[in-house]
Short mmCIF file of C-alpha atoms and ligand atoms in Angstrom, two decimals:
data_model
loop_
_atom_site.label_atom_id
_atom_site.label_comp_id
_atom_site.label_asym_id
_atom_site.label_seq_id
_atom_site.Cartn_x
_atom_site.Cartn_y
_atom_site.Cartn_z
CA MET A 1 63.23 13.65 208.72
CA ASP A 2 62.70 17.26 209.75
CA LYS A 3 65.31 19.85 208.79
CA GLU A 4 66.44 20.58 212.35
CA LYS A 5 67.11 16.92 213.07
CA GLU A 6 69.00 16.58 209.81
CA ARG A 7 71.12 19.63 210.68
CA GLN A 8 72.04 18.11 214.03
CA LEU A 9 73.05 14.81 212.46
CA LYS A 10 75.09 16.55 209.74
CA LYS A 11 76.83 18.66 212.36
CA GLY A 12 77.49 15.44 214.31
CA SER A 13 79.10 13.89 211.22
CA ALA A 14 81.25 16.98 210.65
CA GLU A 15 82.47 16.84 214.26
CA ILE A 16 83.41 13.16 214.02
CA ARG A 17 85.15 13.72 210.66
CA LEU A 18 86.98 16.76 212.01
CA GLU A 19 88.25 15.05 215.19
CA THR A 20 89.29 11.96 213.22
CA LEU A 21 91.23 13.94 210.63
CA LYS A 22 92.93 16.08 213.29
CA MET A 23 93.98 12.93 215.14
CA LEU A 24 95.26 11.17 212.01
CA LYS A 25 97.12 14.25 210.83
CA TRP A 26 98.76 14.56 214.24
CA ARG A 27 99.74 10.86 214.06
CA GLY A 28 101.06 11.33 210.51
CA TYR A 29 99.45 8.20 209.05
CA GLY A 30 96.49 5.92 209.55
CA HIS A 31 93.45 4.16 208.13
CA LEU A 32 91.75 7.18 206.66
CA GLY A 33 89.59 5.71 203.87
CA GLY A 34 87.55 3.21 205.87
CA ALA A 35 87.33 5.51 208.89
CA MET A 36 85.75 8.19 206.70
CA SER A 37 83.18 5.95 205.02
CA ILE A 38 81.48 5.20 208.36
CA VAL A 39 81.42 8.76 209.75
CA GLU A 40 77.79 9.47 208.78
CA LEU A 41 76.78 6.05 210.14
CA LEU A 42 78.49 6.75 213.48
CA SER A 43 76.79 10.12 213.75
CA VAL A 44 73.36 8.57 213.22
CA LEU A 45 74.10 5.72 215.63
CA TYR A 46 75.43 7.85 218.50
CA ASN A 47 73.01 10.77 218.01
CA ASP A 48 69.77 9.00 217.22
CA ILE A 49 69.77 5.22 217.48
CA LEU A 50 71.87 3.73 220.28
CA ARG A 51 70.94 3.42 223.92
CA TYR A 52 74.05 4.08 226.00
CA LYS A 53 75.29 5.79 229.14
CA PRO A 54 78.79 7.21 228.68
CA GLU A 55 79.26 7.45 232.44
CA VAL A 56 78.49 3.71 232.73
CA PRO A 57 80.00 2.20 229.55
CA ALA A 58 79.10 -1.36 230.60
CA TRP A 59 75.45 -0.44 231.38
CA GLU A 60 73.62 -3.75 230.97
CA ASP A 61 70.67 -2.28 229.08
CA ARG A 62 72.85 -0.70 226.39
CA ASP A 63 72.94 -1.45 222.70
CA TYR A 64 76.21 -2.88 221.45
CA VAL A 65 78.48 -1.77 218.63
CA VAL A 66 80.88 -4.26 217.07
CA LEU A 67 83.25 -2.56 214.65
CA SER A 68 84.35 -5.69 212.85
CA LYS A 69 86.36 -3.60 210.36
CA GLY A 70 88.53 -2.67 213.33
CA HIS A 71 91.05 -0.67 211.32
CA SER A 72 88.45 2.12 211.31
CA GLY A 73 88.96 2.52 215.06
CA PRO A 74 89.95 6.22 214.85
CA SER A 75 86.47 7.41 213.78
CA LEU A 76 84.87 5.22 216.45
CA TYR A 77 87.20 6.81 219.03
CA ALA A 78 86.27 10.30 217.82
CA ALA A 79 82.56 9.43 218.15
CA LEU A 80 83.08 8.00 221.67
CA ALA A 81 85.04 11.07 222.80
CA LEU A 82 82.44 13.46 221.37
CA HIS A 83 79.67 11.53 223.14
CA GLY A 84 81.26 11.65 226.56
CA PHE A 85 82.98 8.28 227.00
CA PHE A 86 86.40 9.89 227.52
CA ASP A 87 88.25 13.15 227.13
CA LYS A 88 89.01 14.41 223.63
CA GLU A 89 92.65 14.94 224.66
CA LEU A 90 93.05 11.17 224.77
CA LEU A 91 92.63 11.11 220.99
CA TYR A 92 96.17 12.45 220.80
CA THR A 93 97.56 9.20 222.18
CA LEU A 94 96.38 7.08 219.24
CA ASN A 95 98.77 4.16 218.61
CA GLU A 96 101.29 5.28 221.26
CA GLY A 97 102.88 2.69 223.54
CA GLY A 98 100.56 2.04 226.49
CA THR A 99 97.68 4.04 225.01
CA SER A 100 94.05 3.18 225.70
CA LEU A 101 93.40 3.94 222.01
CA PRO A 102 95.27 1.29 220.03
CA SER A 103 95.00 1.42 216.24
CA HIS A 104 92.38 -1.34 216.39
CA PRO A 105 89.71 -1.41 219.15
CA ASP A 106 90.31 -3.34 222.35
CA ARG A 107 87.34 -3.76 224.67
CA LEU A 108 89.57 -4.12 227.73
CA ARG A 109 91.26 -0.78 227.12
CA THR A 110 88.71 1.70 225.83
CA PRO A 111 85.46 2.80 227.48
CA GLY A 112 82.58 2.29 225.05
CA VAL A 113 84.30 -0.38 222.96
CA ASP A 114 82.21 -3.56 223.12
CA ALA A 115 84.41 -5.93 221.10
CA THR A 116 88.10 -6.36 220.35
CA THR A 117 88.52 -6.39 216.59
CA GLY A 118 91.06 -5.96 213.83
CA SER A 119 91.46 -9.46 212.52
CA LEU A 120 88.84 -9.16 209.80
CA GLY A 121 85.85 -11.48 209.98
CA GLN A 122 86.01 -12.21 213.69
CA GLY A 123 83.64 -9.43 214.75
CA THR A 124 80.79 -11.14 212.88
CA SER A 125 81.00 -14.18 215.16
CA VAL A 126 81.42 -12.01 218.26
CA ALA A 127 78.29 -10.06 217.34
CA ALA A 128 76.36 -13.28 216.71
CA GLY A 129 77.40 -14.48 220.17
CA ILE A 130 76.33 -11.25 221.87
CA GLY A 131 73.02 -11.34 219.97
CA MET A 132 72.31 -14.92 221.03
CA ALA A 133 73.19 -14.10 224.64
CA LEU A 134 70.75 -11.15 224.58
CA ARG A 135 68.02 -13.44 223.28
CA LYS A 136 68.72 -16.14 225.85
CA GLU A 137 68.55 -13.57 228.62
CA GLY A 138 65.24 -12.28 227.28
CA ARG A 139 66.75 -8.91 226.32
CA SER A 140 65.33 -8.87 222.81
CA GLY A 141 64.78 -5.11 222.88
CA GLN A 142 68.52 -4.55 222.81
CA LYS A 143 70.45 -4.56 219.56
CA VAL A 144 73.97 -5.31 218.36
CA TYR A 145 75.07 -3.04 215.51
CA LEU A 146 77.68 -4.99 213.56
CA ILE A 147 79.74 -2.90 211.12
CA VAL A 148 81.52 -4.94 208.43
CA GLY A 149 83.64 -3.90 205.48
CA ASP A 150 82.90 -4.98 201.92
CA GLY A 151 86.44 -6.32 201.49
CA GLU A 152 86.14 -7.97 204.89
CA LEU A 153 83.32 -10.05 203.42
CA ASN A 154 86.00 -12.04 201.56
CA GLU A 155 86.49 -13.80 204.90
CA GLY A 156 84.58 -17.09 205.02
CA GLN A 157 83.94 -16.58 208.73
CA CYS A 158 81.48 -13.78 207.90
CA TRP A 159 79.28 -16.13 205.91
CA GLU A 160 79.36 -18.76 208.63
CA ALA A 161 78.18 -16.17 211.13
CA PHE A 162 75.50 -14.91 208.71
CA GLN A 163 74.13 -18.45 208.28
CA PHE A 164 73.89 -18.67 212.06
CA LEU A 165 72.07 -15.30 212.26
CA ALA A 166 69.65 -16.28 209.51
CA HIS A 167 68.95 -19.73 210.90
CA HIS A 168 68.08 -18.28 214.31
CA LYS A 169 66.28 -15.25 212.81
CA LEU A 170 68.56 -13.31 215.12
CA HIS A 171 67.14 -9.83 214.52
CA GLU A 172 68.94 -8.66 217.66
CA VAL A 173 71.99 -8.25 215.40
CA ILE A 174 71.78 -5.61 212.69
CA VAL A 175 74.45 -6.30 210.08
CA ILE A 176 75.65 -3.07 208.48
CA ILE A 177 77.79 -3.42 205.35
CA ASP A 178 80.05 -0.48 204.48
CA TYR A 179 79.94 -0.92 200.70
CA ASN A 180 82.68 1.54 199.73
CA LYS A 181 83.75 -0.59 196.73
CA ARG A 182 87.41 -0.73 197.76
CA GLN A 183 89.57 -2.72 200.13
CA LEU A 184 93.25 -2.48 201.12
CA ASP A 185 94.95 -2.35 197.74
CA GLY A 186 92.29 -1.73 195.16
CA LYS A 187 88.75 -2.12 193.93
CA LEU A 188 86.69 -5.12 195.03
CA THR A 189 85.85 -5.84 191.39
CA ASP A 190 89.58 -6.22 190.61
CA ILE A 191 90.38 -8.39 193.64
CA ILE A 192 87.36 -10.58 194.45
CA THR A 193 84.17 -9.29 192.93
CA PRO A 194 81.28 -9.16 195.41
CA PHE A 195 78.52 -9.52 192.76
CA ASP A 196 75.27 -8.23 194.26
CA PHE A 197 75.43 -7.86 198.07
CA HIS A 198 71.70 -7.14 198.31
CA LYS A 199 70.71 -10.36 196.50
CA LYS A 200 73.45 -12.30 198.26
CA MET A 201 72.27 -11.32 201.74
CA GLU A 202 68.65 -11.95 200.75
CA SER A 203 69.53 -15.40 199.51
CA PHE A 204 71.18 -16.04 202.89
CA GLY A 205 67.82 -15.35 204.54
CA PHE A 206 68.20 -11.67 205.50
CA ARG A 207 65.78 -8.77 205.16
CA VAL A 208 67.92 -6.15 203.45
CA PHE A 209 67.51 -2.37 203.61
CA ASP A 210 69.48 -0.16 201.23
CA ALA A 211 70.70 3.27 202.28
CA ASP A 212 72.85 6.08 200.97
CA GLY A 213 75.76 6.00 203.41
CA ARG A 214 76.57 9.67 202.80
CA GLU A 215 73.10 10.84 203.82
CA GLU A 216 72.21 10.79 207.51
CA SER A 217 68.44 10.78 206.83
CA SER A 218 68.73 7.73 204.58
CA ILE A 219 70.87 5.83 207.12
CA ASP A 220 68.51 6.79 209.94
CA GLU A 221 65.45 5.57 208.05
CA ALA A 222 67.08 2.25 207.14
CA LEU A 223 68.34 1.58 210.68
CA LYS A 224 64.92 2.34 212.16
CA ALA A 225 63.19 0.06 209.63
CA ALA A 226 65.75 -2.66 210.33
CA GLY A 227 65.13 -2.29 214.05
CA GLN A 228 61.44 -3.11 213.54
CA VAL A 229 62.10 -6.52 212.00
CA THR A 230 61.40 -9.37 214.40
CA ASP A 231 60.95 -12.38 212.13
CA SER A 232 64.28 -12.71 210.32
CA ALA A 233 67.92 -11.74 210.28
CA VAL A 234 68.43 -8.19 209.10
CA CYS A 235 71.00 -6.21 207.11
CA VAL A 236 71.53 -2.57 206.15
CA LEU A 237 73.55 -2.17 202.97
CA LEU A 238 75.24 1.23 202.99
CA ASP A 239 76.29 2.70 199.67
CA THR A 240 79.41 4.64 200.64
CA VAL A 241 82.58 6.11 199.13
CA LYS A 242 86.00 5.28 200.52
CA ALA A 243 87.47 8.46 202.09
CA GLN A 244 84.14 10.24 201.73
CA GLY A 245 84.24 13.85 202.87
CA VAL A 246 87.96 14.20 202.11
CA PRO A 247 88.22 15.36 198.48
CA TYR A 248 92.00 14.84 198.16
CA TYR A 249 91.78 11.14 199.00
CA ILE A 250 88.62 10.09 197.17
CA GLU A 251 90.35 9.31 193.88
CA ARG A 252 93.70 8.28 195.34
CA GLU A 253 94.94 4.69 195.27
CA ASP A 254 96.52 5.10 198.72
CA SER A 255 93.31 6.19 200.49
CA HIS A 256 93.22 3.02 202.63
CA ALA A 257 96.05 3.85 205.04
CA PRO A 258 98.13 6.76 203.77
CA LYS A 259 101.23 8.29 205.26
CA PHE A 260 100.84 12.01 204.96
CA ASP A 261 103.50 13.91 203.02
CA ALA A 262 103.65 17.73 202.96
CA LYS A 263 101.12 17.99 200.10
CA ALA A 264 98.68 15.63 201.84
CA LYS A 265 98.95 17.63 205.09
CA GLU A 266 98.20 20.82 203.19
CA GLU A 267 95.13 19.22 201.60
CA LEU A 268 93.99 17.78 204.94
CA ASP A 269 94.28 21.24 206.44
CA LYS A 270 91.87 22.60 203.84
CA THR A 271 89.29 19.95 204.75
CA ILE A 272 89.89 20.51 208.47
CA GLN A 273 89.37 24.27 208.11
CA ALA A 274 86.17 23.82 206.09
CA LEU A 275 84.82 21.43 208.74
CA GLU A 276 85.78 23.79 211.58
CA GLN A 277 83.86 26.58 209.92
CA TYR A 278 80.83 24.39 209.28
CA VAL A 279 80.77 23.24 212.90
CA ALA A 280 81.28 26.80 214.20
CA GLU A 281 78.27 27.91 212.15
CA GLY A 282 76.20 25.14 213.74
CA GLY A 283 75.95 23.00 210.61
CA ARG A 284 74.15 25.69 208.62
C1 TPP B 301 92.18 -11.48 208.79
C2 TPP B 301 92.81 -10.22 208.24
N1 TPP B 301 93.42 -10.24 207.04
C3 TPP B 301 93.98 -9.10 206.54
C4 TPP B 301 93.94 -7.94 207.26
C5 TPP B 301 94.61 -6.68 206.72
N2 TPP B 301 93.61 -5.71 206.28
C6 TPP B 301 93.32 -4.65 207.05
S1 TPP B 301 92.13 -3.69 206.36
C7 TPP B 301 92.03 -4.67 204.99
C8 TPP B 301 91.08 -4.36 203.88
C9 TPP B 301 89.67 -4.34 204.36
O1 TPP B 301 88.82 -3.89 203.35
P1 TPP B 301 87.38 -3.40 203.71
O2 TPP B 301 86.73 -4.41 204.58
O3 TPP B 301 86.69 -3.10 202.44
O4 TPP B 301 87.65 -2.13 204.59
P2 TPP B 301 87.44 -0.57 204.26
O5 TPP B 301 87.30 -0.41 202.77
O6 TPP B 301 86.20 -0.20 204.95
O7 TPP B 301 88.64 0.12 204.79
C10 TPP B 301 92.92 -5.75 205.09
C11 TPP B 301 93.07 -6.78 204.05
C12 TPP B 301 93.30 -7.96 208.53
N3 TPP B 301 93.19 -6.87 209.30
N4 TPP B 301 92.72 -9.10 208.99
MG1 MG B 302 85.86 -1.45 201.62
#
């Protein structure tokens, strides 16, 4: 990837991270860890991969995004606001009564949200259904980007949906695993060990592409390679860090959904200021 493109994508990530952290800090709590580990992915998707028209969210030729790990809604909302689906001011209604930005995405409430998610596992079946519908309608050029959590993969439903994708060689769905090694209350290896996701997905019949989920160029390359596959189901395994980009929370046990005390707010402010400066300098 050329340097200018990389700069744009990195600036895009910084903007999504910044808006998400500002929103969560304003709210006083929220799912920070998992929202942060998909920031670089969202920047690559919305800046370089997806076909969409923000002024016509339901455009029938669009690509679809299914955020199956729905608790990461806040970073999806930041990406949608930054890419023109709605006003950034709306971010400051997150989780309020009557808001169009509930903590977990709702496709009937938020422009740009393609699937209602939050009950882990269910998004995998929804994505499989959308993918099959695209195929049946002869819209094989369109893709469904399905974002699943590594802890979410404890849900049996995911593996049922993956068998369906593999059996039908449903390359219209690109399964993206956010392998951040942690779930709600600890490390995957202490709760239910995942063994080797790459081998596991391969044995389920998928072509698997590995990427560094903190590097936009690596994600971009993997998504583009995955998009070329037409003879099997396809998966991108993202090596990420829970709470990536937020130094204070990376090592903390409560990074999943913290409530911010005075110390946390101070630390968040440092990250917010650094991101503001980076964005103001154009990502240089
Ligand atoms: C069916 C279901 N069970 C439990 C939960 C509660 N829950 C919300 S997030 C989460 C952990 C998810 O871990 P992971 O998929 O690794 O997410 P990430 O690390 O990306 O935050 C759990 C158990 C839920 N939302 N849905
Ligand atoms: Mg996880």
